[in-house]
XYZ file of C-alpha atoms in Angstrom:
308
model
C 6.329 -18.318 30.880
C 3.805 -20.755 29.517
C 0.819 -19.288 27.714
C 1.918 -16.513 28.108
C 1.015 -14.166 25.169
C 3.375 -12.418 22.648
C 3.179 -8.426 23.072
C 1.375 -7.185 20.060
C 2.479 -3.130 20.834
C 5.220 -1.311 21.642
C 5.261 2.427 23.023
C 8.087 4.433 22.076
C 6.556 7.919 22.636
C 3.780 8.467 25.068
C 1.794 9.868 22.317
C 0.883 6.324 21.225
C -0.153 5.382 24.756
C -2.526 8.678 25.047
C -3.754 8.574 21.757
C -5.112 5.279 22.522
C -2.818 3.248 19.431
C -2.386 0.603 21.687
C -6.058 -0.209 22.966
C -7.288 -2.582 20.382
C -7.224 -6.575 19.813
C -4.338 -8.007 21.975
C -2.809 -10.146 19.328
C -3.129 -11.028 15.869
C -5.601 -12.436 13.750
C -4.478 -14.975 11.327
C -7.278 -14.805 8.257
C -4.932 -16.924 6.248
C -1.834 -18.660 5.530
C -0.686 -20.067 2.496
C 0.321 -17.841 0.308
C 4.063 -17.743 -1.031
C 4.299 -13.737 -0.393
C 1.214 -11.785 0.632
C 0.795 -8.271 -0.688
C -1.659 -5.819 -1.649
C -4.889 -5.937 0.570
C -7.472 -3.442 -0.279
C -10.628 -3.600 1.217
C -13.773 -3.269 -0.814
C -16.942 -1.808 1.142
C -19.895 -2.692 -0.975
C -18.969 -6.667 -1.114
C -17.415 -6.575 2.542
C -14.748 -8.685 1.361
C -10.506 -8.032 1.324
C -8.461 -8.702 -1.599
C -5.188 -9.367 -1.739
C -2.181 -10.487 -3.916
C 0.164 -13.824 -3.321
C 2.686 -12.529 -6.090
C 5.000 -15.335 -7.030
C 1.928 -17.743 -7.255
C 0.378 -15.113 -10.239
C -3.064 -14.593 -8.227
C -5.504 -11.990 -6.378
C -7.213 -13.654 -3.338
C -10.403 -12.791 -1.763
C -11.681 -12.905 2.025
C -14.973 -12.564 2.673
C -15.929 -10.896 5.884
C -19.380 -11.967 6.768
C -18.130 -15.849 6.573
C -14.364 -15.869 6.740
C -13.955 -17.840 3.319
C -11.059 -17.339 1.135
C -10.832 -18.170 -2.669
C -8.931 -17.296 -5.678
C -10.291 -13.772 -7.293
C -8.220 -13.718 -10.371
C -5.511 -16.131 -11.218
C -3.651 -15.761 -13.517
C -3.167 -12.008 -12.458
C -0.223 -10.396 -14.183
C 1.833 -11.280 -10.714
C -0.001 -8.390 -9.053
C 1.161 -6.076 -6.219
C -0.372 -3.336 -4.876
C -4.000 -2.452 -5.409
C -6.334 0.296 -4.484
C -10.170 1.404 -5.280
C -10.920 4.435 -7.834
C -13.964 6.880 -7.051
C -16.160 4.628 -8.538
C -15.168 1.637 -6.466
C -13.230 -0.224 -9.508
C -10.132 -2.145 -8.657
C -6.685 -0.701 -9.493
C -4.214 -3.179 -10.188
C -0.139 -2.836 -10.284
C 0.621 -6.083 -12.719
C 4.531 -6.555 -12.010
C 4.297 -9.110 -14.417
C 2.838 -7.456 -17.265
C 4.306 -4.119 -16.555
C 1.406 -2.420 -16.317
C -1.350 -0.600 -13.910
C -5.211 -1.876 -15.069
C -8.518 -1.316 -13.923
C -11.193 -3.736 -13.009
C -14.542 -2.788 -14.480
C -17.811 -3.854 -12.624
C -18.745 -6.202 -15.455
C -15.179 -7.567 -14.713
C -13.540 -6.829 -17.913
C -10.182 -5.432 -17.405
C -9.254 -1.870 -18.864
C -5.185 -1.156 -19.290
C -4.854 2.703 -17.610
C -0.828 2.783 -18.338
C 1.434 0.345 -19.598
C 4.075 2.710 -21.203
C 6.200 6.335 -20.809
C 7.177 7.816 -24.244
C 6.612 4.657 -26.202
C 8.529 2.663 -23.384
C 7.450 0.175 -21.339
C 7.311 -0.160 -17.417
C 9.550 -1.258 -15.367
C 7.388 -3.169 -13.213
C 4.111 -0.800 -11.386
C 3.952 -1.289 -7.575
C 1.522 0.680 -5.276
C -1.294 2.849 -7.109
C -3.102 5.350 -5.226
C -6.092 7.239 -6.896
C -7.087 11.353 -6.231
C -10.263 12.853 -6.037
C -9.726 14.680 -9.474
C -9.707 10.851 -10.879
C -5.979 10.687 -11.402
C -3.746 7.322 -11.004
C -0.795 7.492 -9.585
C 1.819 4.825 -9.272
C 5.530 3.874 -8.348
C 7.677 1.924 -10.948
C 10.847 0.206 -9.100
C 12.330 -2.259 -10.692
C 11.722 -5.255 -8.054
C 9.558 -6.889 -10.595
C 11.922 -7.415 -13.410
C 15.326 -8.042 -11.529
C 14.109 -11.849 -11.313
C 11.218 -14.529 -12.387
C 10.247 -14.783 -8.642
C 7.815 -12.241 -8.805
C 7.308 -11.297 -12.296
C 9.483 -11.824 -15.641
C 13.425 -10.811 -15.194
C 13.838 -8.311 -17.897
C 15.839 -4.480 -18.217
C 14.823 -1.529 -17.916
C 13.603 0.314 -20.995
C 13.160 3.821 -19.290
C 16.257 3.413 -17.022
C 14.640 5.400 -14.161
C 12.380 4.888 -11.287
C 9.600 7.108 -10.925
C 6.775 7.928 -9.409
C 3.687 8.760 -12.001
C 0.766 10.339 -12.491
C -1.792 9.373 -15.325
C -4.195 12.212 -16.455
C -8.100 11.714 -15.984
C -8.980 13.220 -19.357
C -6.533 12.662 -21.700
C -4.878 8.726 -19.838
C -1.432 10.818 -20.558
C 1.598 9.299 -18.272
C 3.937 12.034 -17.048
C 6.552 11.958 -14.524
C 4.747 12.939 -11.106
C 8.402 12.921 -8.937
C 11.678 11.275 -9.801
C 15.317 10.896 -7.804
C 14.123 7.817 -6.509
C 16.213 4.263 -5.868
C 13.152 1.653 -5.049
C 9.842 4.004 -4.797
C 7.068 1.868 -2.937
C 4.627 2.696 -1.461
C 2.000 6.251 -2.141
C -0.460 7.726 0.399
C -1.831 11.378 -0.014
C -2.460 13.028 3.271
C -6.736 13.163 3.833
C -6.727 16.382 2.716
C -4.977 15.440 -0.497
C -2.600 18.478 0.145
C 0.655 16.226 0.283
C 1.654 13.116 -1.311
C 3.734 10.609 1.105
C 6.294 8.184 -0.955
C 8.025 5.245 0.360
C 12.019 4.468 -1.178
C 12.242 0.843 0.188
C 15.958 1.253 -0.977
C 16.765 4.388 0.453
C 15.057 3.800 3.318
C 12.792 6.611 4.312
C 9.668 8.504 3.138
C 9.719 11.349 1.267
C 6.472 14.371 1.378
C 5.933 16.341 -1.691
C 3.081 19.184 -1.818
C 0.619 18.914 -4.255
C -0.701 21.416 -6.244
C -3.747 22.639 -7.248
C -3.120 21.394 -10.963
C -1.714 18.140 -9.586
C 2.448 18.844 -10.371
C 4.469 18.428 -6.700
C 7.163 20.246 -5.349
C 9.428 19.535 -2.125
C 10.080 15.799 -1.299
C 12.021 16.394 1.719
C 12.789 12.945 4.150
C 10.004 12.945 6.450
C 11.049 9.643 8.039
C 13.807 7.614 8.371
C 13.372 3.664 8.944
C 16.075 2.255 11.521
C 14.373 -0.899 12.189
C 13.495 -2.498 9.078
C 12.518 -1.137 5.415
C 10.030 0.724 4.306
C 7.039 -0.762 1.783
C 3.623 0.619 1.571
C 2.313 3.299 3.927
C -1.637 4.289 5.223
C -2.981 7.459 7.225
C -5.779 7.032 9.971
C -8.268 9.708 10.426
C -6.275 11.629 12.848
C -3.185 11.883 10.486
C -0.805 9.677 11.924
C 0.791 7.741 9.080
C 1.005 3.954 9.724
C 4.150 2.071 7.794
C 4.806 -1.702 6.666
C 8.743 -1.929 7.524
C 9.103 -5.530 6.583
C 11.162 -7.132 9.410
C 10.321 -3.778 11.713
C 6.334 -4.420 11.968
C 4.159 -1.877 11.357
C 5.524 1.649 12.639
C 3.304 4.093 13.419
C 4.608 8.284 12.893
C 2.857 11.667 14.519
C 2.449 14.570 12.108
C 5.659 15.830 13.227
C 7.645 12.852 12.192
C 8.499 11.398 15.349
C 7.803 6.995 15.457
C 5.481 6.857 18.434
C 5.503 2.716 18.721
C 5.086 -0.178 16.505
C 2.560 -3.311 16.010
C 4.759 -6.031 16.234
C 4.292 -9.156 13.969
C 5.689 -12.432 13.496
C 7.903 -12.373 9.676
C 8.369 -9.982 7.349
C 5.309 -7.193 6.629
C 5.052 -6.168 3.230
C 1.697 -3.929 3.301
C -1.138 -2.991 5.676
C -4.486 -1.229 4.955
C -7.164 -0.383 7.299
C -10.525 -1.540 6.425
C -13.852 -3.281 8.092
C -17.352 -1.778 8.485
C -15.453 1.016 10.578
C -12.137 1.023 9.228
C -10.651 -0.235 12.361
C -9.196 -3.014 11.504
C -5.254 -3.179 10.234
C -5.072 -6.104 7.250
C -1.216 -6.644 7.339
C 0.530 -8.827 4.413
C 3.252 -10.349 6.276
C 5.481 -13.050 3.946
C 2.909 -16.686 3.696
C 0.321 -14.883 6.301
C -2.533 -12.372 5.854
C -3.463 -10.808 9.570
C -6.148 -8.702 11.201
C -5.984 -6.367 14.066
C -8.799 -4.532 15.427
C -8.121 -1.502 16.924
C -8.760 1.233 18.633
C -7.932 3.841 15.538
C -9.549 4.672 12.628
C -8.253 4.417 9.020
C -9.017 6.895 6.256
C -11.492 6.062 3.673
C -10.674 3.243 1.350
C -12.128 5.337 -2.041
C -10.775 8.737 -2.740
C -13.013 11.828 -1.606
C -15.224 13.301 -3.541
C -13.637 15.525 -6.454
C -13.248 19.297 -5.103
């Protein structure tokens, strides 16, 4: 019918209707549209701003929230993925490009956290998530060395694809989990008792327990993605866990595993992260496009609690 608006939800469990998932904006934001393919967005509290990576074109964007401008953070950028803010409120950077995961200091230098395993480099870093003990920990596919699209075509020196953890203290890289054909995207559960890990190849999400000295165990398939493929993945406050699935939308899980409904957007959705004043509103990277919903949920915290 004319004008009539595209439906922004859809309820596939009643738990999404009575947990109120669904009672936010009624359609999509469009913040901006230009990039060749949006990834990334991590929301930075103390500037109110979002940034943001447009890989193939080598740069980190920035929207500002108080005026709605958008300009070029860092360019060029290593062809950047995923990002994510440390304890202290530094940037963490996954450089596809330059194989590497770095750290943005407040005087804007840049500080190189891992780059190799055992004298070998990277395959190409992708999503970086940071623990209260100060730990990095990031996923290593190879997506950023099969071609020059979105980084430099090159092999792999390690042969492997890992998830990995990089020690506070001493900046050692060890193998956090392996068995893995495309890891993505990392989320530990609010009470940092689980780790949650995308396999955009394999097609689900695996959960690993974490230990009190930081090793995991488990990694059973907590979800399976029918509709779609899996990229990065984000908790709200009342532990449902919130999934980019590319041509699926955004899905949205219970505790128990079950897909309650979906956010449905226009293209393909690469990453989401909740941010604003109240971390209620969903930034979703969707191919050109960066979007905002507001909504009627509540993300976690964008910096890691404080160390236990």
């Amino acid at each position: 019918m004319p004008g009539e608006q595209p439906q922004t939800y859809e309820t596939l469990d009643e738990r999404f209707r009575t947990g109120r998932c669904q009672a936010g904006d009624s359609r999509l934001e469009t913040l901006f549209d230009g990039c060749r393919w949006a990834e990334g967005p991590v929301y930075v509290p103390a500037g109110r701003y979002l940034l943001w990576s447009d890989i193939p074109n080598d740069r980190l964007l920035r929207w500002d929230e108080t005026t709605g401008s958008v300009g070029v953070f860092r360019s060029p950028a290593g062809y950047p993925n995923g990002n994510t803010l440390d304890g202290q409120g530094r940037l963490i950077t996954c450089e596809q490009g330059n194989r590497r995961v770095t750290r943005t200091e407040h005087d804007g230098s840049v500080t190189v956290i891992a780059e190799r395993f055992r004298g070998k480099r990277l395959n190409s870093p992708n999503d970086a998530v940071v623990r209260s003990d100060g730990s990095v920990w990031f996923s290593d596919p190879e997506f950023g060395i099969a071609t020059d699209y979105e980084g430099h075509r090159g092999e792999s020196a390690i042969g492997a694809r890992n998830v990995y953890r990089v020690d506070p203290g001493s900046g050692d890289v060890r193998v956090a989990a392996e068995g893995f054909q495309g890891p993505n995207g990392l989320v530990f559960s609010p009470d940092e008792r689980k780790l949650y890990v995308s396999d955009s190849l394999a097609n689900h999400i695996r959960v690993f327990d974490v230990r009190p000295n930081g090793t995991l165990t488990g990694g059973d398939v907590f979800a399976e993605c029918r509709d779609g493929n899996f990229d990065n993945i984000r908790f709200d406050d009342e532990g449902r866990l919130w999934a980019a699935a590319l041509h699926g939308g955004v899905h949205c899980y219970d505790p128990d595993g079950t897909l309650l409904g979906r956010v449905l957007v226009p293209g393909t959705v690469a990453n989401i992260r909740f941010g604003g004043a109240r971390r209620n509103r969903l930034f979703i990277a969707a191919d050109t496009t960066l979007y905002s919903l507001v909504m009627s949920v509540t993300g976690t915290p964008a910096l890691p609690p404080a160390g236990r």
